[in-house]
mmCIF file of C-alpha atoms in Angstrom:
data_model
loop_
_atom_site.group_PDB
_atom_site.id
_atom_site.type_symbol
_atom_site.label_atom_id
_atom_site.label_comp_id
_atom_site.label_asym_id
_atom_site.label_seq_id
_atom_site.Cartn_x
_atom_site.Cartn_y
_atom_site.Cartn_z
ATOM 1 C CA UNK Z 1 10.260 17.468 -20.557
ATOM 2 C CA UNK Z 2 9.087 19.366 -23.457
ATOM 3 C CA UNK Z 3 7.607 22.726 -22.458
ATOM 4 C CA UNK Z 4 6.345 26.158 -23.711
ATOM 5 C CA UNK Z 5 6.930 29.442 -22.310
ATOM 6 C CA UNK Z 6 8.543 27.517 -18.970
ATOM 7 C CA UNK Z 7 5.241 25.373 -18.752
ATOM 8 C CA UNK Z 8 4.860 21.815 -19.803
ATOM 9 C CA UNK Z 9 2.965 20.984 -22.685
ATOM 10 C CA UNK Z 10 1.586 17.823 -21.178
ATOM 11 C CA UNK Z 11 1.961 17.479 -17.247
ATOM 12 C CA UNK Z 12 2.347 13.662 -17.614
ATOM 13 C CA UNK Z 13 2.503 13.102 -13.792
ATOM 14 C CA UNK Z 14 -1.046 14.664 -13.648
ATOM 15 C CA UNK Z 15 -2.107 12.680 -16.606
ATOM 16 C CA UNK Z 16 -1.378 9.546 -14.633
ATOM 17 C CA UNK Z 17 -2.856 10.801 -11.467
ATOM 18 C CA UNK Z 18 -6.143 11.942 -13.209
ATOM 19 C CA UNK Z 19 -6.324 8.638 -14.837
ATOM 20 C CA UNK Z 20 -5.783 6.631 -11.921
ATOM 21 C CA UNK Z 21 -8.364 8.634 -9.991
ATOM 22 C CA UNK Z 22 -10.918 8.427 -12.754
ATOM 23 C CA UNK Z 23 -10.648 4.846 -13.905
ATOM 24 C CA UNK Z 24 -13.599 2.776 -13.124
ATOM 25 C CA UNK Z 25 -12.865 -0.030 -10.440
ATOM 26 C CA UNK Z 26 -12.378 -3.436 -11.703
ATOM 27 C CA UNK Z 27 -14.703 -6.402 -10.867
ATOM 28 C CA UNK Z 28 -15.035 -7.473 -7.380
ATOM 29 C CA UNK Z 29 -12.405 -10.100 -6.519
ATOM 30 C CA UNK Z 30 -11.198 -11.471 -3.100
ATOM 31 C CA UNK Z 31 -7.425 -11.286 -2.627
ATOM 32 C CA UNK Z 32 -7.023 -15.093 -2.960
ATOM 33 C CA UNK Z 33 -8.991 -14.805 -6.421
ATOM 34 C CA UNK Z 34 -6.717 -11.882 -7.476
ATOM 35 C CA UNK Z 35 -3.505 -13.796 -6.794
ATOM 36 C CA UNK Z 36 -4.929 -16.867 -8.553
ATOM 37 C CA UNK Z 37 -5.826 -15.029 -11.642
ATOM 38 C CA UNK Z 38 -2.414 -13.531 -11.752
ATOM 39 C CA UNK Z 39 -0.653 -16.855 -11.394
ATOM 40 C CA UNK Z 40 -2.807 -18.508 -14.233
ATOM 41 C CA UNK Z 41 -2.163 -15.722 -16.682
ATOM 42 C CA UNK Z 42 1.726 -16.185 -16.015
ATOM 43 C CA UNK Z 43 1.223 -19.997 -16.655
ATOM 44 C CA UNK Z 44 -0.983 -19.313 -19.702
ATOM 45 C CA UNK Z 45 1.750 -16.798 -20.931
ATOM 46 C CA UNK Z 46 4.441 -19.425 -20.545
ATOM 47 C CA UNK Z 47 2.387 -22.030 -22.477
ATOM 48 C CA UNK Z 48 1.133 -19.771 -25.069
ATOM 49 C CA UNK Z 49 4.755 -19.194 -26.254
ATOM 50 C CA UNK Z 50 5.282 -22.743 -27.099
ATOM 51 C CA UNK Z 51 1.651 -23.061 -28.872
ATOM 52 C CA UNK Z 52 2.493 -19.989 -30.883
ATOM 53 C CA UNK Z 53 5.822 -20.659 -32.129
ATOM 54 C CA UNK Z 54 5.050 -24.238 -33.149
ATOM 55 C CA UNK Z 55 2.009 -23.130 -35.103
ATOM 56 C CA UNK Z 56 3.474 -20.107 -36.803
ATOM 57 C CA UNK Z 57 6.938 -21.597 -37.284
ATOM 58 C CA UNK Z 58 8.459 -18.294 -35.969
ATOM 59 C CA UNK Z 59 11.453 -19.200 -33.995
ATOM 60 C CA UNK Z 60 13.207 -15.963 -32.584
ATOM 61 C CA UNK Z 61 16.904 -16.122 -33.054
ATOM 62 C CA UNK Z 62 18.949 -15.535 -29.878
ATOM 63 C CA UNK Z 63 15.921 -14.274 -27.908
ATOM 64 C CA UNK Z 64 15.126 -15.859 -24.603
ATOM 65 C CA UNK Z 65 11.661 -15.541 -23.179
ATOM 66 C CA UNK Z 66 13.099 -13.336 -20.260
ATOM 67 C CA UNK Z 67 14.093 -10.833 -22.942
ATOM 68 C CA UNK Z 68 10.622 -9.487 -23.052
ATOM 69 C CA UNK Z 69 9.161 -9.899 -19.585
ATOM 70 C CA UNK Z 70 5.613 -10.673 -18.878
ATOM 71 C CA UNK Z 71 3.864 -8.246 -16.515
ATOM 72 C CA UNK Z 72 0.340 -8.944 -15.209
ATOM 73 C CA UNK Z 73 -0.841 -5.545 -14.028
ATOM 74 C CA UNK Z 74 -4.187 -3.538 -12.962
ATOM 75 C CA UNK Z 75 -5.760 -0.821 -14.605
ATOM 76 C CA UNK Z 76 -3.578 1.702 -12.712
ATOM 77 C CA UNK Z 77 -0.409 -0.066 -13.650
ATOM 78 C CA UNK Z 78 -1.411 -0.110 -17.468
ATOM 79 C CA UNK Z 79 -1.858 3.588 -17.207
ATOM 80 C CA UNK Z 80 1.680 4.084 -15.634
ATOM 81 C CA UNK Z 81 3.204 1.618 -18.040
ATOM 82 C CA UNK Z 82 1.727 3.569 -21.415
ATOM 83 C CA UNK Z 83 2.539 6.948 -19.952
ATOM 84 C CA UNK Z 84 6.330 6.048 -20.279
ATOM 85 C CA UNK Z 85 5.853 4.888 -23.835
ATOM 86 C CA UNK Z 86 3.701 7.994 -25.086
ATOM 87 C CA UNK Z 87 6.233 10.307 -23.556
ATOM 88 C CA UNK Z 88 8.987 8.664 -25.390
ATOM 89 C CA UNK Z 89 7.046 8.097 -28.799
ATOM 90 C CA UNK Z 90 5.580 11.567 -28.868
ATOM 91 C CA UNK Z 91 8.698 13.655 -27.886
ATOM 92 C CA UNK Z 92 9.436 14.678 -31.522
ATOM 93 C CA UNK Z 93 5.869 15.993 -31.942
ATOM 94 C CA UNK Z 94 5.797 17.917 -28.933
ATOM 95 C CA UNK Z 95 9.219 19.325 -29.506
ATOM 96 C CA UNK Z 96 7.817 20.502 -33.007
ATOM 97 C CA UNK Z 97 4.842 22.006 -31.411
ATOM 98 C CA UNK Z 98 7.072 23.877 -28.975
ATOM 99 C CA UNK Z 99 9.014 25.311 -32.035
ATOM 100 C CA UNK Z 100 6.019 26.547 -33.849
ATOM 101 C CA UNK Z 101 4.493 28.359 -30.775
ATOM 102 C CA UNK Z 102 5.513 31.735 -32.136
ATOM 103 C CA UNK Z 103 4.106 31.222 -35.654
ATOM 104 C CA UNK Z 104 0.519 31.268 -34.745
ATOM 105 C CA UNK Z 105 -2.291 31.832 -32.197
ATOM 106 C CA UNK Z 106 -2.429 28.095 -31.595
ATOM 107 C CA UNK Z 107 0.838 27.813 -29.876
ATOM 108 C CA UNK Z 108 0.445 31.042 -27.690
ATOM 109 C CA UNK Z 109 -2.995 29.825 -26.454
ATOM 110 C CA UNK Z 110 -1.653 26.522 -25.568
ATOM 111 C CA UNK Z 111 1.032 27.995 -23.623
ATOM 112 C CA UNK Z 112 -1.407 30.135 -21.843
ATOM 113 C CA UNK Z 113 -3.525 26.954 -21.034
ATOM 114 C CA UNK Z 114 -0.488 25.109 -19.711
ATOM 115 C CA UNK Z 115 0.265 21.555 -19.456
ATOM 116 C CA UNK Z 116 -1.785 20.863 -16.389
ATOM 117 C CA UNK Z 117 -4.950 21.201 -18.359
ATOM 118 C CA UNK Z 118 -3.683 19.083 -21.093
ATOM 119 C CA UNK Z 119 -2.500 16.651 -18.584
ATOM 120 C CA UNK Z 120 -6.070 16.271 -17.125
ATOM 121 C CA UNK Z 121 -7.448 15.910 -20.406
ATOM 122 C CA UNK Z 122 -4.811 13.285 -21.490
ATOM 123 C CA UNK Z 123 -5.599 11.564 -17.962
ATOM 124 C CA UNK Z 124 -9.333 11.386 -18.997
ATOM 125 C CA UNK Z 125 -8.680 9.609 -22.036
ATOM 126 C CA UNK Z 126 -6.123 7.176 -20.485
ATOM 127 C CA UNK Z 127 -9.011 6.402 -17.799
ATOM 128 C CA UNK Z 128 -11.183 5.549 -20.627
ATOM 129 C CA UNK Z 129 -8.922 3.072 -22.481
ATOM 130 C CA UNK Z 130 -7.470 1.713 -19.129
ATOM 131 C CA UNK Z 131 -10.848 -0.285 -18.492
ATOM 132 C CA UNK Z 132 -10.908 -1.847 -22.197
ATOM 133 C CA UNK Z 133 -7.493 -3.279 -22.897
ATOM 134 C CA UNK Z 134 -7.177 -6.818 -22.308
ATOM 135 C CA UNK Z 135 -3.477 -7.536 -23.212
ATOM 136 C CA UNK Z 136 -0.577 -5.294 -24.899
ATOM 137 C CA UNK Z 137 2.782 -6.084 -26.353
ATOM 138 C CA UNK Z 138 4.508 -2.767 -25.573
ATOM 139 C CA UNK Z 139 6.980 -2.527 -28.405
ATOM 140 C CA UNK Z 140 8.639 0.916 -27.664
ATOM 141 C CA UNK Z 141 8.331 1.049 -23.859
ATOM 142 C CA UNK Z 142 11.452 2.545 -22.025
ATOM 143 C CA UNK Z 143 12.419 0.498 -19.081
ATOM 144 C CA UNK Z 144 11.686 1.557 -15.463
ATOM 145 C CA UNK Z 145 12.253 0.238 -12.311
ATOM 146 C CA UNK Z 146 8.554 -0.503 -11.773
ATOM 147 C CA UNK Z 147 7.972 -1.786 -15.258
ATOM 148 C CA UNK Z 148 11.146 -3.767 -16.823
ATOM 149 C CA UNK Z 149 11.341 -4.023 -20.518
ATOM 150 C CA UNK Z 150 13.392 -6.186 -22.849
ATOM 151 C CA UNK Z 151 17.213 -5.801 -23.266
ATOM 152 C CA UNK Z 152 18.433 -3.988 -26.521
ATOM 153 C CA UNK Z 153 15.194 -2.395 -27.107
ATOM 154 C CA UNK Z 154 12.948 -5.202 -26.718
ATOM 155 C CA UNK Z 155 9.495 -4.732 -25.177
ATOM 156 C CA UNK Z 156 7.325 -6.272 -22.614
ATOM 157 C CA UNK Z 157 3.995 -7.995 -22.559
ATOM 158 C CA UNK Z 158 1.160 -6.504 -20.377
ATOM 159 C CA UNK Z 159 -1.731 -8.433 -19.251
ATOM 160 C CA UNK Z 160 -4.301 -6.492 -17.567
ATOM 161 C CA UNK Z 161 -5.998 -8.866 -15.352
ATOM 162 C CA UNK Z 162 -9.085 -6.865 -14.049
ATOM 163 C CA UNK Z 163 -10.156 -6.294 -17.720
ATOM 164 C CA UNK Z 164 -9.753 -10.114 -18.632
ATOM 165 C CA UNK Z 165 -11.980 -10.957 -15.589
ATOM 166 C CA UNK Z 166 -14.284 -8.412 -16.452
ATOM 167 C CA UNK Z 167 -14.853 -9.697 -20.009
ATOM 168 C CA UNK Z 168 -14.945 -13.394 -19.086
ATOM 169 C CA UNK Z 169 -17.823 -12.783 -16.498
ATOM 170 C CA UNK Z 170 -19.552 -10.418 -19.201
ATOM 171 C CA UNK Z 171 -19.386 -13.229 -21.823
ATOM 172 C CA UNK Z 172 -20.191 -15.893 -19.432
ATOM 173 C CA UNK Z 173 -17.458 -18.098 -20.822
ATOM 174 C CA UNK Z 174 -14.953 -20.436 -19.276
ATOM 175 C CA UNK Z 175 -12.322 -18.094 -17.360
ATOM 176 C CA UNK Z 176 -9.679 -20.680 -17.799
ATOM 177 C CA UNK Z 177 -10.135 -21.066 -21.524
ATOM 178 C CA UNK Z 178 -10.514 -17.296 -22.133
ATOM 179 C CA UNK Z 179 -7.356 -16.450 -20.306
ATOM 180 C CA UNK Z 180 -5.331 -18.846 -22.507
ATOM 181 C CA UNK Z 181 -7.099 -17.421 -25.530
ATOM 182 C CA UNK Z 182 -6.075 -14.039 -24.714
ATOM 183 C CA UNK Z 183 -2.637 -14.904 -23.941
ATOM 184 C CA UNK Z 184 -2.274 -16.606 -27.178
ATOM 185 C CA UNK Z 185 -3.093 -13.310 -29.098
ATOM 186 C CA UNK Z 186 -0.741 -11.313 -27.054
ATOM 187 C CA UNK Z 187 2.032 -14.061 -27.364
ATOM 188 C CA UNK Z 188 1.648 -13.707 -30.945
ATOM 189 C CA UNK Z 189 2.701 -10.209 -30.805
ATOM 190 C CA UNK Z 190 5.574 -11.040 -28.821
ATOM 191 C CA UNK Z 191 6.703 -13.613 -31.262
ATOM 192 C CA UNK Z 192 6.119 -11.322 -34.357
ATOM 193 C CA UNK Z 193 8.729 -8.832 -32.820
ATOM 194 C CA UNK Z 194 11.012 -11.165 -31.434
ATOM 195 C CA UNK Z 195 11.519 -13.360 -34.345
ATOM 196 C CA UNK Z 196 11.250 -10.368 -36.932
ATOM 197 C CA UNK Z 197 14.523 -8.281 -35.909
ATOM 198 C CA UNK Z 198 13.966 -5.375 -38.107
ATOM 199 C CA UNK Z 199 10.276 -4.940 -37.404
ATOM 200 C CA UNK Z 200 10.295 -2.956 -34.387
ATOM 201 C CA UNK Z 201 12.908 -0.493 -36.027
ATOM 202 C CA UNK Z 202 10.936 -0.186 -39.273
ATOM 203 C CA UNK Z 203 7.706 0.670 -37.404
ATOM 204 C CA UNK Z 204 9.472 3.114 -34.957
ATOM 205 C CA UNK Z 205 10.785 4.664 -38.171
ATOM 206 C CA UNK Z 206 7.437 5.106 -40.090
ATOM 207 C CA UNK Z 207 5.678 6.556 -36.667
ATOM 208 C CA UNK Z 208 8.650 9.172 -36.407
ATOM 209 C CA UNK Z 209 8.412 9.941 -40.190
ATOM 210 C CA UNK Z 210 4.614 10.350 -39.486
ATOM 211 C CA UNK Z 211 5.054 12.806 -36.459
ATOM 212 C CA UNK Z 212 7.808 14.699 -38.451
ATOM 213 C CA UNK Z 213 5.534 15.267 -41.164
ATOM 214 C CA UNK Z 214 2.964 16.844 -39.011
ATOM 215 C CA UNK Z 215 1.835 20.231 -40.002
ATOM 216 C CA UNK Z 216 0.076 20.694 -36.822
ATOM 217 C CA UNK Z 217 -1.637 23.746 -35.189
ATOM 218 C CA UNK Z 218 -1.222 23.023 -31.518
ATOM 219 C CA UNK Z 219 -4.637 24.519 -30.799
ATOM 220 C CA UNK Z 220 -6.135 21.848 -33.088
ATOM 221 C CA UNK Z 221 -4.704 19.196 -31.033
ATOM 222 C CA UNK Z 222 -5.711 20.751 -27.914
ATOM 223 C CA UNK Z 223 -9.250 21.003 -29.198
ATOM 224 C CA UNK Z 224 -9.492 17.498 -30.148
ATOM 225 C CA UNK Z 225 -8.280 16.174 -26.930
ATOM 226 C CA UNK Z 226 -10.825 18.586 -25.120
ATOM 227 C CA UNK Z 227 -13.515 17.218 -27.439
ATOM 228 C CA UNK Z 228 -12.928 13.731 -26.438
ATOM 229 C CA UNK Z 229 -12.479 14.601 -22.648
ATOM 230 C CA UNK Z 230 -15.676 16.456 -22.725
ATOM 231 C CA UNK Z 231 -17.355 13.589 -24.197
ATOM 232 C CA UNK Z 232 -16.196 11.486 -21.253
ATOM 233 C CA UNK Z 233 -17.552 14.031 -18.966
ATOM 234 C CA UNK Z 234 -20.891 14.240 -20.664
ATOM 235 C CA UNK Z 235 -20.100 17.683 -21.929
ATOM 236 C CA UNK Z 236 -20.795 17.067 -25.731
ATOM 237 C CA UNK Z 237 -23.958 15.156 -27.207
ATOM 238 C CA UNK Z 238 -23.676 11.381 -27.458
ATOM 239 C CA UNK Z 239 -22.831 10.046 -30.920
ATOM 240 C CA UNK Z 240 -20.760 13.564 -31.792
ATOM 241 C CA UNK Z 241 -17.432 12.647 -32.536
ATOM 242 C CA UNK Z 242 -15.563 15.952 -33.430
ATOM 243 C CA UNK Z 243 -15.329 17.564 -36.748
ATOM 244 C CA UNK Z 244 -16.932 15.967 -39.527
ATOM 245 C CA UNK Z 245 -16.577 12.606 -37.325
ATOM 246 C CA UNK Z 246 -12.811 12.483 -37.868
ATOM 247 C CA UNK Z 247 -10.462 10.902 -35.435
ATOM 248 C CA UNK Z 248 -7.510 12.521 -33.850
ATOM 249 C CA UNK Z 249 -5.060 11.065 -36.372
ATOM 250 C CA UNK Z 250 -7.204 11.936 -39.334
ATOM 251 C CA UNK Z 251 -7.446 15.599 -38.481
ATOM 252 C CA UNK Z 252 -3.584 16.219 -38.634
ATOM 253 C CA UNK Z 253 -2.597 14.444 -41.806
ATOM 254 C CA UNK Z 254 -0.829 16.038 -44.756
ATOM 255 C CA UNK Z 255 -0.492 14.287 -48.017
ATOM 256 C CA UNK Z 256 2.975 12.961 -46.991
ATOM 257 C CA UNK Z 257 1.195 11.632 -43.737
ATOM 258 C CA UNK Z 258 -1.546 9.863 -45.589
ATOM 259 C CA UNK Z 259 1.188 7.765 -47.402
ATOM 260 C CA UNK Z 260 2.863 6.755 -44.227
ATOM 261 C CA UNK Z 261 -0.459 6.198 -42.534
ATOM 262 C CA UNK Z 262 -1.502 3.920 -45.370
ATOM 263 C CA UNK Z 263 1.847 1.732 -44.800
ATOM 264 C CA UNK Z 264 0.987 1.919 -41.217
ATOM 265 C CA UNK Z 265 -2.447 0.699 -41.328
ATOM 266 C CA UNK Z 266 -1.449 -2.327 -43.664
ATOM 267 C CA UNK Z 267 1.379 -3.263 -41.182
ATOM 268 C CA UNK Z 268 -0.947 -3.042 -38.142
ATOM 269 C CA UNK Z 269 -3.759 -4.995 -39.975
ATOM 270 C CA UNK Z 270 -1.312 -7.505 -40.545
ATOM 271 C CA UNK Z 271 -0.065 -7.913 -37.061
ATOM 272 C CA UNK Z 272 -3.666 -7.763 -35.452
ATOM 273 C CA UNK Z 273 -5.027 -9.990 -38.262
ATOM 274 C CA UNK Z 274 -2.061 -12.620 -37.663
ATOM 275 C CA UNK Z 275 -2.574 -12.665 -34.059
ATOM 276 C CA UNK Z 276 -6.332 -13.664 -34.401
ATOM 277 C CA UNK Z 277 -5.715 -16.171 -36.981
ATOM 278 C CA UNK Z 278 -3.201 -17.512 -34.771
ATOM 279 C CA UNK Z 279 -5.408 -17.590 -31.691
ATOM 280 C CA UNK Z 280 -8.306 -19.310 -33.525
ATOM 281 C CA UNK Z 281 -5.747 -21.741 -35.188
ATOM 282 C CA UNK Z 282 -4.062 -22.909 -31.995
ATOM 283 C CA UNK Z 283 -7.399 -22.514 -30.194
ATOM 284 C CA UNK Z 284 -9.289 -26.060 -31.215
ATOM 285 C CA UNK Z 285 -6.026 -27.924 -29.897
ATOM 286 C CA UNK Z 286 -5.503 -26.433 -26.465
ATOM 287 C CA UNK Z 287 -8.795 -24.187 -25.707
ATOM 288 C CA UNK Z 288 -11.747 -26.501 -25.619
ATOM 289 C CA UNK Z 289 -14.509 -23.859 -25.631
ATOM 290 C CA UNK Z 290 -12.779 -21.769 -28.369
ATOM 291 C CA UNK Z 291 -15.652 -21.658 -30.902
ATOM 292 C CA UNK Z 292 -18.032 -20.183 -28.168
ATOM 293 C CA UNK Z 293 -15.466 -17.943 -27.083
ATOM 294 C CA UNK Z 294 -15.042 -16.565 -30.376
ATOM 295 C CA UNK Z 295 -18.517 -16.164 -31.280
ATOM 296 C CA UNK Z 296 -19.399 -14.042 -28.161
ATOM 297 C CA UNK Z 297 -16.145 -11.958 -28.308
ATOM 298 C CA UNK Z 298 -17.115 -11.210 -32.183
ATOM 299 C CA UNK Z 299 -20.728 -10.269 -31.123
ATOM 300 C CA UNK Z 300 -19.308 -8.131 -28.349
ATOM 301 C CA UNK Z 301 -16.863 -6.317 -30.789
ATOM 302 C CA UNK Z 302 -19.856 -5.588 -33.200
ATOM 303 C CA UNK Z 303 -22.130 -4.771 -30.695
ATOM 304 C CA UNK Z 304 -20.064 -2.030 -29.031
ATOM 305 C CA UNK Z 305 -21.416 -0.264 -25.824
ATOM 306 C CA UNK Z 306 -23.256 3.127 -25.423
ATOM 307 C CA UNK Z 307 -23.252 5.609 -28.209
ATOM 308 C CA UNK Z 308 -20.949 7.758 -26.050
ATOM 309 C CA UNK Z 309 -18.751 4.867 -26.176
ATOM 310 C CA UNK Z 310 -18.950 4.377 -30.074
ATOM 311 C CA UNK Z 311 -18.454 8.520 -30.346
ATOM 312 C CA UNK Z 312 -15.065 8.035 -28.393
ATOM 313 C CA UNK Z 313 -13.929 5.148 -30.482
ATOM 314 C CA UNK Z 314 -14.512 7.047 -33.446
ATOM 315 C CA UNK Z 315 -12.709 10.073 -32.153
ATOM 316 C CA UNK Z 316 -9.909 8.271 -30.799
ATOM 317 C CA UNK Z 317 -9.624 6.020 -33.982
ATOM 318 C CA UNK Z 318 -10.478 2.894 -32.262
ATOM 319 C CA UNK Z 319 -13.157 1.932 -34.685
ATOM 320 C CA UNK Z 320 -10.057 1.606 -37.397
ATOM 321 C CA UNK Z 321 -8.212 -0.743 -35.057
ATOM 322 C CA UNK Z 322 -11.553 -2.933 -35.211
ATOM 323 C CA UNK Z 323 -11.471 -3.129 -38.835
ATOM 324 C CA UNK Z 324 -7.711 -3.972 -38.539
ATOM 325 C CA UNK Z 325 -8.642 -7.313 -36.747
ATOM 326 C CA UNK Z 326 -11.172 -8.180 -39.332
ATOM 327 C CA UNK Z 327 -9.329 -7.358 -42.516
ATOM 328 C CA UNK Z 328 -6.029 -8.442 -41.356
ATOM 329 C CA UNK Z 329 -7.364 -11.760 -40.341
ATOM 330 C CA UNK Z 330 -9.044 -12.394 -43.552
ATOM 331 C CA UNK Z 331 -5.661 -11.499 -45.431
ATOM 332 C CA UNK Z 332 -3.687 -14.031 -43.332
ATOM 333 C CA UNK Z 333 -6.250 -16.716 -43.732
ATOM 334 C CA UNK Z 334 -6.232 -16.218 -47.410
ATOM 335 C CA UNK Z 335 -2.745 -16.398 -47.913
ATOM 336 C CA UNK Z 336 -2.171 -19.250 -45.831
ATOM 337 C CA UNK Z 337 -4.965 -21.287 -47.751
ATOM 338 C CA UNK Z 338 -3.063 -20.466 -50.858
ATOM 339 C CA UNK Z 339 0.612 -20.971 -50.327
ATOM 340 C CA UNK Z 340 0.750 -22.419 -46.788
ATOM 341 C CA UNK Z 341 2.074 -21.320 -43.481
ATOM 342 C CA UNK Z 342 5.768 -21.152 -44.723
ATOM 343 C CA UNK Z 343 4.599 -19.386 -47.584
ATOM 344 C CA UNK Z 344 2.723 -16.720 -45.644
ATOM 345 C CA UNK Z 345 5.898 -16.284 -43.667
ATOM 346 C CA UNK Z 346 7.709 -14.425 -46.524
ATOM 347 C CA UNK Z 347 5.943 -11.615 -45.167
ATOM 348 C CA UNK Z 348 8.414 -11.381 -42.515
ATOM 349 C CA UNK Z 349 11.441 -11.071 -44.913
ATOM 350 C CA UNK Z 350 11.925 -7.331 -45.272
ATOM 351 C CA UNK Z 351 9.748 -4.240 -45.219
ATOM 352 C CA UNK Z 352 9.500 -4.710 -48.879
ATOM 353 C CA UNK Z 353 7.573 -7.889 -48.537
ATOM 354 C CA UNK Z 354 4.872 -6.375 -45.836
ATOM 355 C CA UNK Z 355 1.493 -6.039 -47.797
ATOM 356 C CA UNK Z 356 0.138 -2.609 -48.816
ATOM 357 C CA UNK Z 357 -3.039 -1.426 -47.692
ATOM 358 C CA UNK Z 358 -4.586 -2.421 -51.042
ATOM 359 C CA UNK Z 359 -2.989 -5.935 -50.937
ATOM 360 C CA UNK Z 360 -4.821 -6.352 -47.543
ATOM 361 C CA UNK Z 361 -7.843 -6.132 -49.240
ATOM 362 C CA UNK Z 362 -6.791 -8.197 -52.131
ATOM 363 C CA UNK Z 363 -4.398 -10.930 -50.812
ATOM 364 C CA UNK Z 364 -4.250 -12.538 -54.260
ATOM 365 C CA UNK Z 365 -2.233 -9.346 -55.289
ATOM 366 C CA UNK Z 366 0.319 -9.854 -52.462
ATOM 367 C CA UNK Z 367 0.734 -13.634 -53.379
ATOM 368 C CA UNK Z 368 1.359 -12.698 -56.984
ATOM 369 C CA UNK Z 369 3.905 -9.988 -56.169
ATOM 370 C CA UNK Z 370 5.853 -11.755 -53.637
ATOM 371 C CA UNK Z 371 5.728 -15.449 -54.854
ATOM 372 C CA UNK Z 372 5.346 -15.471 -58.612
ATOM 373 C CA UNK Z 373 7.974 -12.650 -58.817
ATOM 374 C CA UNK Z 374 10.368 -14.686 -56.669
ATOM 375 C CA UNK Z 375 9.633 -17.950 -58.624
ATOM 376 C CA UNK Z 376 10.022 -16.192 -62.099
#
């Protein structure tokens, strides 16, 4: 565990305890209803696998379904599973912050404050997120006894049952159709990483490069965490989202980081947009009410929640993720319309065939670069 002056920078155990204590309870369901939801989500995840692979023509080479387990979890389970991933991926950044303790006042203050305060603040943010995530393919998750992961660095697929039930009730859509629709999206992510062997290592390398380039003042990170936590606790005016309205990611960028973040943004837009495209492409054949679900779900995304919720989305960078769904789906649809599914699948050839951020906005430029260059 990374520590400063003998104290942990982030008390992860306290973060889990805080988030679990503060997370809102899920919808009211009986024990039998909960069991039925879990069983149905597992069936849908299995069925979605065949649907997605048939539609995308992406067949994992040498991977079996059990290589990346499907776990149906509650909100507390999502928190525990994600903390393990956060600890792993943030380790280099925390070590760098530790090394800089003596170079400025920020590190000394952070050491004095201690990891328990930071753990509480991280826990508050996790409690906010835990009630919103429907599903997640954890790409970099380390295996634990409670949460197994795929062999050889494979990930795991999480489906957050109470959140799925909450949204299907809120939207007043057919619950069986909605559950399958969600599974189609998440299964697409699992297929992306199992069918494209280099993708995980490429993204991990980009993330570690981003963290390695961070010229970060520890006090700045602590202050951003505190702003977000105070927003949750009602300590900041609604609608106020930190310094100049910037997100946690944006405030620590160096010029080198901006280049890396541009590539990561393009890659994540591709992955999220591809999943949305697939779930809608498969949907009409297997989800009878897909048109109603998509319309209501898009309205929910656009409408958002309270001003407080919108402020937190901005601070955490979640508004950028919503744009990734929209922009990425438009890119995938445009490319498939022009060169077909097999032509689109050239995107998975190597890191060099991934679209740039500019090409996400102008799909024809990607087609010209990848297809016409290859044909000439």
